mmCIF file of C-alpha atoms and ligand atoms in Angstrom:
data_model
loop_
_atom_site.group_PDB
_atom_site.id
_atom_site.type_symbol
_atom_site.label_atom_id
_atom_site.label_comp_id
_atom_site.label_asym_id
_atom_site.label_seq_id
_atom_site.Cartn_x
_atom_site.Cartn_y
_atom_site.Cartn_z
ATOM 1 C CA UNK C 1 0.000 0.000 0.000
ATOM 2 C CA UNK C 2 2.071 2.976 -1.353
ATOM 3 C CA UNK C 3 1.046 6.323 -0.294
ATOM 4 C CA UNK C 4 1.901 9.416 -2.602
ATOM 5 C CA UNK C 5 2.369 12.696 -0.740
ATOM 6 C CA UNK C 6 1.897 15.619 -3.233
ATOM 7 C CA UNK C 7 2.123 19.396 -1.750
ATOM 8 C CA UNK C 8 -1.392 20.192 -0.364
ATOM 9 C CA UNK C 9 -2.152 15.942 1.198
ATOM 10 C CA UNK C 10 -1.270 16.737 4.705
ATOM 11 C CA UNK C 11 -4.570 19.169 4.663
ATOM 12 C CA UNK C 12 -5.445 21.243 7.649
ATOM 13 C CA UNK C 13 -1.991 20.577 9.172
ATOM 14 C CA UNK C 14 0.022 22.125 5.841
ATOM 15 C CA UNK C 15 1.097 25.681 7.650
ATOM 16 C CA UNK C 16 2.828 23.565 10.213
ATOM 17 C CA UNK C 17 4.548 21.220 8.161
ATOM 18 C CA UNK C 18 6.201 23.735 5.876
ATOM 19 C CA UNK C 19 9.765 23.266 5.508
ATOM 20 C CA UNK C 20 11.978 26.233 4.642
ATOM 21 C CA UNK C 21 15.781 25.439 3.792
ATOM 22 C CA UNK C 22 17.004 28.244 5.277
ATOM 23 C CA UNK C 23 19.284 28.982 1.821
ATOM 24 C CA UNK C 24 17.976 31.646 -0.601
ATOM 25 C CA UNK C 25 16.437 30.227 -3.805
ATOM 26 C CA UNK C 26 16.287 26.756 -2.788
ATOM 27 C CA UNK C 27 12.892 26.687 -2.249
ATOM 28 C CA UNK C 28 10.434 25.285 0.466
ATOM 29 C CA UNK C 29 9.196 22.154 0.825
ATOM 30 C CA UNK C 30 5.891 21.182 1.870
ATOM 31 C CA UNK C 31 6.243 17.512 3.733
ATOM 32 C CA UNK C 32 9.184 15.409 4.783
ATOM 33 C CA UNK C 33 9.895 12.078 3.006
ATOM 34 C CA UNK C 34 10.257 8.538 4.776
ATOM 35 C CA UNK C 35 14.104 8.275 5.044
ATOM 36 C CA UNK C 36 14.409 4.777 3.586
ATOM 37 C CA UNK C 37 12.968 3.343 0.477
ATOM 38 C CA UNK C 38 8.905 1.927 0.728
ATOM 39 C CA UNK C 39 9.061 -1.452 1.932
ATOM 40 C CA UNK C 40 12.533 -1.891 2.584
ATOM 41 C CA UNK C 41 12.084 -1.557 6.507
ATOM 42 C CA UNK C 42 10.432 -2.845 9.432
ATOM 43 C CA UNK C 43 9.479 -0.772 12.400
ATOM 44 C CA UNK C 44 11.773 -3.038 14.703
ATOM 45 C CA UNK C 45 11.667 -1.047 17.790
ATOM 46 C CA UNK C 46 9.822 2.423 19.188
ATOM 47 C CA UNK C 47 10.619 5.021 20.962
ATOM 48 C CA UNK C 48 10.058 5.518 24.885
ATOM 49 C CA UNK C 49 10.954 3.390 27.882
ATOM 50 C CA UNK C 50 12.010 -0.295 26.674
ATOM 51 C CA UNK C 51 14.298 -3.029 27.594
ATOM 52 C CA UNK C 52 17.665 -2.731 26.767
ATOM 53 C CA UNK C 53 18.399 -4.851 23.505
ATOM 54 C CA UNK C 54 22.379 -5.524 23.918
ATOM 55 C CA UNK C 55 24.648 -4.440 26.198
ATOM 56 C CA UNK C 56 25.332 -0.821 26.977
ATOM 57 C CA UNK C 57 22.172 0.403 24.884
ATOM 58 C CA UNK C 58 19.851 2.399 26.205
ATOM 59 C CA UNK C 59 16.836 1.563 28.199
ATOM 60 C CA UNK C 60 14.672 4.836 26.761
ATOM 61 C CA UNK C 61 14.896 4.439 23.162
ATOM 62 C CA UNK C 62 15.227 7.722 21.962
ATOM 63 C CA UNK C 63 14.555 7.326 18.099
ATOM 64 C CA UNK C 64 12.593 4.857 15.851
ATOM 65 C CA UNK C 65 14.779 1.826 14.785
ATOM 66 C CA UNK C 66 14.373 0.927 10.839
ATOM 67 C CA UNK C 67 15.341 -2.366 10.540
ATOM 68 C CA UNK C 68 17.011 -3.195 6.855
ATOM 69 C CA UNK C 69 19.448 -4.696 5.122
ATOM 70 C CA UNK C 70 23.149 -2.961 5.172
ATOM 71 C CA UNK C 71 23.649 -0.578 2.272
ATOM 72 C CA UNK C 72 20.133 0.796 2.171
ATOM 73 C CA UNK C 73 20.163 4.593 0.579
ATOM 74 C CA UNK C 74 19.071 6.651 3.367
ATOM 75 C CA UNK C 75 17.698 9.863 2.215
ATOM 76 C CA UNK C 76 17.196 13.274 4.214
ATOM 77 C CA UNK C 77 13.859 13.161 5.459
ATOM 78 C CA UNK C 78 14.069 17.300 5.111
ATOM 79 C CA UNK C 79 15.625 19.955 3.412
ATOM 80 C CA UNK C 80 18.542 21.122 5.555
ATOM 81 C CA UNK C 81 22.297 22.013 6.847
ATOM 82 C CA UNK C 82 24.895 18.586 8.090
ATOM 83 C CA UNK C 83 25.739 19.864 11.713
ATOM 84 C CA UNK C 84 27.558 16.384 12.636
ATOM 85 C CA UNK C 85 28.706 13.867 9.531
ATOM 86 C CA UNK C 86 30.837 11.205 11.347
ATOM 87 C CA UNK C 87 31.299 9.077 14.676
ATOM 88 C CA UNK C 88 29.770 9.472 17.710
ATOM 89 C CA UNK C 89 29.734 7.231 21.151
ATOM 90 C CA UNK C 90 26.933 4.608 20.821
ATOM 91 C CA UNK C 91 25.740 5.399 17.300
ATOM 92 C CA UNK C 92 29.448 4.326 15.521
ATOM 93 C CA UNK C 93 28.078 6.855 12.521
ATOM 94 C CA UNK C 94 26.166 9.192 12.390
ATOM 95 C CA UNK C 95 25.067 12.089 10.783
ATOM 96 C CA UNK C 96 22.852 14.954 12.500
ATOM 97 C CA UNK C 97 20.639 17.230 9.911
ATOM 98 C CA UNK C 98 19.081 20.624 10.958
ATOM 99 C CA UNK C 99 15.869 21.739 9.014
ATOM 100 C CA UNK C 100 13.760 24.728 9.807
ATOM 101 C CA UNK C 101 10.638 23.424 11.049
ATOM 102 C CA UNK C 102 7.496 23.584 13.542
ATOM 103 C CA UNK C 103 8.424 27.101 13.939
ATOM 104 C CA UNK C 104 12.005 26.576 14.734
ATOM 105 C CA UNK C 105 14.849 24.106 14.331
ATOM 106 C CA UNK C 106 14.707 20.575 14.120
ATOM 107 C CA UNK C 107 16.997 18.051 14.479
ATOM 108 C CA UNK C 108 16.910 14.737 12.439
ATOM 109 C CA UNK C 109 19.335 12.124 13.675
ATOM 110 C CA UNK C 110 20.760 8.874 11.472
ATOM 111 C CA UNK C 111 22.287 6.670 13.522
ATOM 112 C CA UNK C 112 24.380 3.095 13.419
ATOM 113 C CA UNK C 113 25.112 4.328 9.592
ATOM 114 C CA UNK C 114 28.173 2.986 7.758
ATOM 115 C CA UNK C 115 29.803 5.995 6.971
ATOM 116 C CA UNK C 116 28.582 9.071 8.603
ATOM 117 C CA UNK C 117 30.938 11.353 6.057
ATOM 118 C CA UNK C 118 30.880 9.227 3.123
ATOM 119 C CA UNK C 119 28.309 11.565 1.405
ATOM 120 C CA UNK C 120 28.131 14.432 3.298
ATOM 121 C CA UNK C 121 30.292 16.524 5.202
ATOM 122 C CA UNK C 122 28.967 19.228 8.885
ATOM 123 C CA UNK C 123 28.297 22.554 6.994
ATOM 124 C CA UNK C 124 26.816 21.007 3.633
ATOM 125 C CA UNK C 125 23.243 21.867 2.350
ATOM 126 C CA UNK C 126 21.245 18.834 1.687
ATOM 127 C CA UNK C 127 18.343 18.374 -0.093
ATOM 128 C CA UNK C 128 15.034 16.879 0.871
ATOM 129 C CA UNK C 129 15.630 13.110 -0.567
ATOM 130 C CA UNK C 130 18.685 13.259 -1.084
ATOM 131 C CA UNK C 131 21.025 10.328 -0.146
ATOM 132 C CA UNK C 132 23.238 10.928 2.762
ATOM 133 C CA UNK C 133 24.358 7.553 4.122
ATOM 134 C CA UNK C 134 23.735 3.717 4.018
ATOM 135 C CA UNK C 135 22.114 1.423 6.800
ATOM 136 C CA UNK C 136 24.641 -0.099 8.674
ATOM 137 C CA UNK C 137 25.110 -1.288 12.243
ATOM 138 C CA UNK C 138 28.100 0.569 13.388
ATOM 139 C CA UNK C 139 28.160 1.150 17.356
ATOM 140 C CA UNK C 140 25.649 -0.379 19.821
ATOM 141 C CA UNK C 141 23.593 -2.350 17.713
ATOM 142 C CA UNK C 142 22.368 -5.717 17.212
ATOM 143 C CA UNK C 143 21.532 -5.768 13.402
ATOM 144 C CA UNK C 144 21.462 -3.569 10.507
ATOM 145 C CA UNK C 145 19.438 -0.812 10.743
ATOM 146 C CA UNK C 146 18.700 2.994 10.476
ATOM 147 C CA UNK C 147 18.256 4.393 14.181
ATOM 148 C CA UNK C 148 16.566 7.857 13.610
ATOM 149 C CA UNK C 149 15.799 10.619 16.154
ATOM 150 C CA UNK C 150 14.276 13.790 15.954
ATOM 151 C CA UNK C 151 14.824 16.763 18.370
ATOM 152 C CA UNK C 152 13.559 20.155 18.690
ATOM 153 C CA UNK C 153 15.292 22.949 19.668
ATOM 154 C CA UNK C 154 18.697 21.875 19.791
ATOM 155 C CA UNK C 155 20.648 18.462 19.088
ATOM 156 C CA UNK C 156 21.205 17.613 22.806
ATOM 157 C CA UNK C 157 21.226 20.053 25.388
ATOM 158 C CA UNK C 158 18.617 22.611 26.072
ATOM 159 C CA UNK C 159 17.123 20.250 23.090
ATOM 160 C CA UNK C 160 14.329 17.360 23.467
ATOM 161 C CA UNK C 161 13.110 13.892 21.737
ATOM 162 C CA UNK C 162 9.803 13.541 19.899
ATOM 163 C CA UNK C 163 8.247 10.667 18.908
ATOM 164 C CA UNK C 164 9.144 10.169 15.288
ATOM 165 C CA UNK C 165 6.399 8.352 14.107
ATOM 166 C CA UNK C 166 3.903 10.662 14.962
ATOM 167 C CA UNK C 167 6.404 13.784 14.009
ATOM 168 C CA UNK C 168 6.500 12.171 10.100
ATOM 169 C CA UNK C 169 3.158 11.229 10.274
ATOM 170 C CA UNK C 170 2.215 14.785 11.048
ATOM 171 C CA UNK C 171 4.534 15.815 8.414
ATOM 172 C CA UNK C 172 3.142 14.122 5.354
ATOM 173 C CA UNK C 173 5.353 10.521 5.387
ATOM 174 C CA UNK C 174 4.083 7.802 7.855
ATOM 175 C CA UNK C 175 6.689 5.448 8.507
ATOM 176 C CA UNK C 176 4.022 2.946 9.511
ATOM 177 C CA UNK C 177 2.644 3.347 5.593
ATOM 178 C CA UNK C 178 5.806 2.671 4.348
ATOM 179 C CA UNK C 179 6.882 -0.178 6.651
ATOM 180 C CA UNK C 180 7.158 -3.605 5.100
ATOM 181 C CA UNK C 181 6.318 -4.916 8.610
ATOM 182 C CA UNK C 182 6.410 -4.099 12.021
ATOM 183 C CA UNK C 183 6.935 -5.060 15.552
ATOM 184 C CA UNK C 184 4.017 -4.831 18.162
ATOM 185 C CA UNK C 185 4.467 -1.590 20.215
ATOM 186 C CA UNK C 186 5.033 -3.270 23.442
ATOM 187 C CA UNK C 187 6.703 -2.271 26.545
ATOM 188 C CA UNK C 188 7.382 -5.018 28.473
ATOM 189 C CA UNK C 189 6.248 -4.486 32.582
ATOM 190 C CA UNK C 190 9.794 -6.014 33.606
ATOM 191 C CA UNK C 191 12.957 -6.379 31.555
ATOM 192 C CA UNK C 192 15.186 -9.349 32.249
ATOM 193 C CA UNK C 193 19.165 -9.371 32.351
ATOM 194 C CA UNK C 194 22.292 -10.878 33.423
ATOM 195 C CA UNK C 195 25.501 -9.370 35.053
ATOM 196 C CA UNK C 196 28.278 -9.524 32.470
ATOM 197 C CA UNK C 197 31.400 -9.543 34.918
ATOM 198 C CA UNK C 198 31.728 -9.115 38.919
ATOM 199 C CA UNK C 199 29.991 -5.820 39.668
ATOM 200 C CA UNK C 200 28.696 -3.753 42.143
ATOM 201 C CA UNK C 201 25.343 -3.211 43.190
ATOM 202 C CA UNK C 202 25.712 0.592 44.414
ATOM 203 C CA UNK C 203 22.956 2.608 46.096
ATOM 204 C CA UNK C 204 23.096 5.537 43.169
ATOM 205 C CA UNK C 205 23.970 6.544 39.800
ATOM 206 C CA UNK C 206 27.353 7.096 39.708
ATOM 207 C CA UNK C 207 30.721 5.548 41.478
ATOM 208 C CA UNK C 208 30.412 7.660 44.369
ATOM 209 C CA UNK C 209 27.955 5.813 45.666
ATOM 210 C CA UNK C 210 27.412 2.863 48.238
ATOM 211 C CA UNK C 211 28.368 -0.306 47.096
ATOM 212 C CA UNK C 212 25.119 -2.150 48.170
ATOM 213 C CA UNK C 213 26.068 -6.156 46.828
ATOM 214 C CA UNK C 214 29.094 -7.214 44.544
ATOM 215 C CA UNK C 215 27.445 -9.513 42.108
ATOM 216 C CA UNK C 216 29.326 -12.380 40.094
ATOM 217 C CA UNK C 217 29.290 -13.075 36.617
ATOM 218 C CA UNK C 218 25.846 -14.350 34.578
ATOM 219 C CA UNK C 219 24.022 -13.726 37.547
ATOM 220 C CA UNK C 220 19.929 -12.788 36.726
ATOM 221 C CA UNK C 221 18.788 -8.878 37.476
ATOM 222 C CA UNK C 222 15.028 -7.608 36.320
ATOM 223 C CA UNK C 223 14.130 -4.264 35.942
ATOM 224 C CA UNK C 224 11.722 -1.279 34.673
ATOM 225 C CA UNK C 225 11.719 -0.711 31.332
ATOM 226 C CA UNK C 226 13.485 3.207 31.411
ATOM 227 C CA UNK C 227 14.923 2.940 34.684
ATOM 228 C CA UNK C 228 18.116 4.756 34.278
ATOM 229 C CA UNK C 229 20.222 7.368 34.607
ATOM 230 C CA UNK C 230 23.051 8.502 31.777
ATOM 231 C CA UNK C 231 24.912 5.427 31.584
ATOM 232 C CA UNK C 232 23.178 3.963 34.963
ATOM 233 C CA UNK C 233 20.418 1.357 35.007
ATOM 234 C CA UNK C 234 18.383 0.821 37.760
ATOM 235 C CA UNK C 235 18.150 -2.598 38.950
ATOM 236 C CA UNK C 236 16.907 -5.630 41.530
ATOM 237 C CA UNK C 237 19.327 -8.397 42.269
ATOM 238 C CA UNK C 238 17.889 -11.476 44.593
ATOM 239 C CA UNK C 239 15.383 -8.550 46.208
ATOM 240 C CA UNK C 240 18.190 -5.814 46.739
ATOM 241 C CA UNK C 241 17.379 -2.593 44.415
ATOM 242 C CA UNK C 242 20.354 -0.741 43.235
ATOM 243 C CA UNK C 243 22.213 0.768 40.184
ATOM 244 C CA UNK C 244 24.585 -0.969 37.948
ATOM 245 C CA UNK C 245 26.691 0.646 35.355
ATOM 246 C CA UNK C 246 25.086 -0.262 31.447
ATOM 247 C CA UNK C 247 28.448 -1.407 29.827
ATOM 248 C CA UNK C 248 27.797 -4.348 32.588
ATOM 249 C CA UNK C 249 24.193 -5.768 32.133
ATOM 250 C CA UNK C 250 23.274 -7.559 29.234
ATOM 251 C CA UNK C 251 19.463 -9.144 28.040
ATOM 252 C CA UNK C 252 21.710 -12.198 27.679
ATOM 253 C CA UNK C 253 24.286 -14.776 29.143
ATOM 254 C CA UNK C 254 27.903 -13.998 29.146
ATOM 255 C CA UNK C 255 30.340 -16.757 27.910
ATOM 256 C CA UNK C 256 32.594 -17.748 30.154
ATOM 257 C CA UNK C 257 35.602 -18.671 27.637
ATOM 258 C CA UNK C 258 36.638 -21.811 26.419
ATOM 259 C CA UNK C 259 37.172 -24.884 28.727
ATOM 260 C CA UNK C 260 38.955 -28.212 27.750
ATOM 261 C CA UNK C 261 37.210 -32.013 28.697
ATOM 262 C CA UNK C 262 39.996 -33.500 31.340
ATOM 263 C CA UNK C 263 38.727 -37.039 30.974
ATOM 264 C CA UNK C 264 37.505 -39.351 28.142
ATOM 265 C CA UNK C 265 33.593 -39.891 28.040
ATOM 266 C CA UNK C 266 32.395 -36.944 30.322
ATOM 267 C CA UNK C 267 28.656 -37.105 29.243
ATOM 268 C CA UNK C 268 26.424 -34.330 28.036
ATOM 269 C CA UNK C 269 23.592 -33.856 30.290
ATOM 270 C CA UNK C 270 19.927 -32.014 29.367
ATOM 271 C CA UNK C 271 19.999 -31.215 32.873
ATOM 272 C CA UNK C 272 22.526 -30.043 35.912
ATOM 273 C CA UNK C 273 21.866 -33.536 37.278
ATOM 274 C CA UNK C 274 23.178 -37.226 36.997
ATOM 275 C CA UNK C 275 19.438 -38.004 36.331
ATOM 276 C CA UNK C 276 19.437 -35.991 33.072
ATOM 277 C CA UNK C 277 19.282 -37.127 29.691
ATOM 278 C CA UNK C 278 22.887 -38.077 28.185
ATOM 279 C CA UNK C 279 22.560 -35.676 24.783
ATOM 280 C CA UNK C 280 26.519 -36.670 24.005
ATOM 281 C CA UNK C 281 29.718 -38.054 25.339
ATOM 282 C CA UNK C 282 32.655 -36.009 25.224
ATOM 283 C CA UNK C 283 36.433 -36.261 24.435
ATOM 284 C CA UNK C 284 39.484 -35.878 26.331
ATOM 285 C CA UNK C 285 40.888 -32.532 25.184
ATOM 286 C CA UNK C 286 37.782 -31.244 23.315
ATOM 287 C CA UNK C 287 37.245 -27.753 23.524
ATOM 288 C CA UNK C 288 33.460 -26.347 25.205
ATOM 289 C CA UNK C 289 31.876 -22.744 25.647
ATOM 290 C CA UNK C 290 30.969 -22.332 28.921
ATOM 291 C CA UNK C 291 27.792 -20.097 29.157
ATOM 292 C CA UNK C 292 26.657 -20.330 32.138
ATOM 293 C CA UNK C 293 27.069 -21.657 35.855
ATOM 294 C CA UNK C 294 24.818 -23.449 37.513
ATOM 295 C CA UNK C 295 24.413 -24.766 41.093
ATOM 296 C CA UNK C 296 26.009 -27.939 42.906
ATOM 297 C CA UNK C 297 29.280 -27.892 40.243
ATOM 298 C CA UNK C 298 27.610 -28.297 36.613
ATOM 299 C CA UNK C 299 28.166 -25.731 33.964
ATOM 300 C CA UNK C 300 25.811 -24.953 30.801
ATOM 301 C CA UNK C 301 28.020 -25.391 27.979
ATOM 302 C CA UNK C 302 27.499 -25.212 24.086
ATOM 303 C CA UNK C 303 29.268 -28.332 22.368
ATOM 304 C CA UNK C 304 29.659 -30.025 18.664
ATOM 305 C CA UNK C 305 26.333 -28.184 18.081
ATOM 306 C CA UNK C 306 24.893 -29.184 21.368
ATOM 307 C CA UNK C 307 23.615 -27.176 24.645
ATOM 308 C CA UNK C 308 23.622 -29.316 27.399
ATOM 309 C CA UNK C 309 25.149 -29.485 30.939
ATOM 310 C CA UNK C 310 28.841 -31.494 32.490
ATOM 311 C CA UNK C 311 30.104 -31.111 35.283
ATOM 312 C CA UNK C 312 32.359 -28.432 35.897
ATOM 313 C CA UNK C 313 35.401 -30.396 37.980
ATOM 314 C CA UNK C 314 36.096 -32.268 34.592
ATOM 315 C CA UNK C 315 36.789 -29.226 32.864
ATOM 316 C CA UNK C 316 40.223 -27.158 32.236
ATOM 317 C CA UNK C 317 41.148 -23.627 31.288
HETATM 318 ZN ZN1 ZN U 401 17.627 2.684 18.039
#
């Protein structure tokens, strides 16, 4: 279902959506345009308070991910000056574009690109459409996609976050109408993660604070979806609430390393228990992933293709 914006669709809502480029003779635009080509993305997750989807990444989204495959054009959803072409903490690449809009400036954000200066440089003019970098999945991210935020005001600072699936919607180019599919908008009432070294528990944000607990490795934490602070997430380990640092809680299970059988027929379990299922027996000297420990001495390993449990005395560094 392909919608076709042409200057006068967005109706009682076209004085606010006017674009002005801000350069003399260029023109003004009436609408934005969806930043990657129709049916080349999903809406793979929305903006506001969600779990954190790798380690380090945020726990309020503050832009609209576009899942796609790596290389997609990405065009400039407005008319407007590059005020940041390049790399930036968390996003790899980016590139930042400033349009006149709304009655002042606004700030369109293209994150996790694959080169933020490949096609445009900070100062340049850009056109509305035109291409100005390629979905990629530079930084903290999972897959390819196009992470893109829009902020009034200013780019950070005295600036804030909208919504950008209402803001194009309201501007003539529904990312929903152009999606090839999309995720349900969810947010989860508890997130689930694991501790991805020894770490402290502390009583607030920042080092200065408390250490509450010191918590081992692979060890489970839940928490609200948006409880953070900067780089801080808020957290509950075995009923204790506290704050961990970002860069060490993960959605998932930290390997361990590799480990090395000791003893010729050590048996793959499908449970921590002598009672469990024998899935494989193992080498002397083959080599395992340990994922995960478990009580009373097994281990959680990934072998020839295999998840299973062995116990942990039979194994070597
Ligand atoms: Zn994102």
């Amino acid at each position: 279902m392909r919608r076709i914006i042409t200057t006068g669709v967005t109706l009682g809502v076209a004085a606010a959506v006017a674009f002005t480029s801000g350069v003399a003779g260029a023109g003004a635009a009436t609408a934005a345009v969806r930043p990657l080509p129709d049916k080349s993305y999903g809406l793979s997750s929305y903006y506001g308070p969600r779990c954190m989807p790798i380690r380090g990444a945020s726990t309020y989204h503050l832009g609209q991910d576009m899942s796609a495959k790596k290389g997609t054009p990405i065009k400039s959803v407005a008319p407007g000056t590059v005020v940041k072409a390049g790399s930036a903490p968390g996003f790899g690449q980016v590139v930042v574009v400033r349009s006149n809009a709304d009655g002042g400036k606004v700030f369109a954000v293209y994150g996790h690109v694959v080169d933020g200066d490949k096609y445009v440089k900070a100062g340049k003019y850009v056109k509305r459409g035109q291409r100005i970098a390629d979905v990629g999945s530079s930084g903290t991210s999972t897959a390819p996609h196009l992470h893109l935020e829009i902020w009034k005001r200013a780019y950070k600072g005295s600036g804030s976050t909208t919504d950008p699936l209402p803001w194009m919607k309201n501007h003539g180019a529904s990312l929903t109408a152009g999606a090839a599919w999309a995720y349900q908008r969810v947010v989860p009432k508890s997130c689930n993660y694991y501790t991805t070294t020894t770490v402290n528990l502390r009583s607030g944000p920042g080092t200065g604070y408390r250490v509450l607990k010191s918590v081992k490795v692979n060890r489970w934490l839940t928490a609200k979806p948006g409880a953070g602070s900067g780089v801080w997430r808020k957290v509950n380990y075995g009923g204790t609430t506290g704050w961990m640092h970002a860069n060490y809680v993960s959605p998932g299970l930290t390997s361990l390393g590799t480990r090395y059988v000791e003893v010729n027929g050590l048996r793959l379990r499908s449970k921590p228990s002598t009672s469990g299922k024998v899935l494989d027996s193992l080498s002397k000297g083959e080599a395992v992933k340990k994922i995960w420990p478990t009580s009373n001495g097994w281990v959680k390993v990934f072998v020839n293709g295999k998840q299973g449990y062995v116990y942990a005395k039979y194994l070597r560094k």
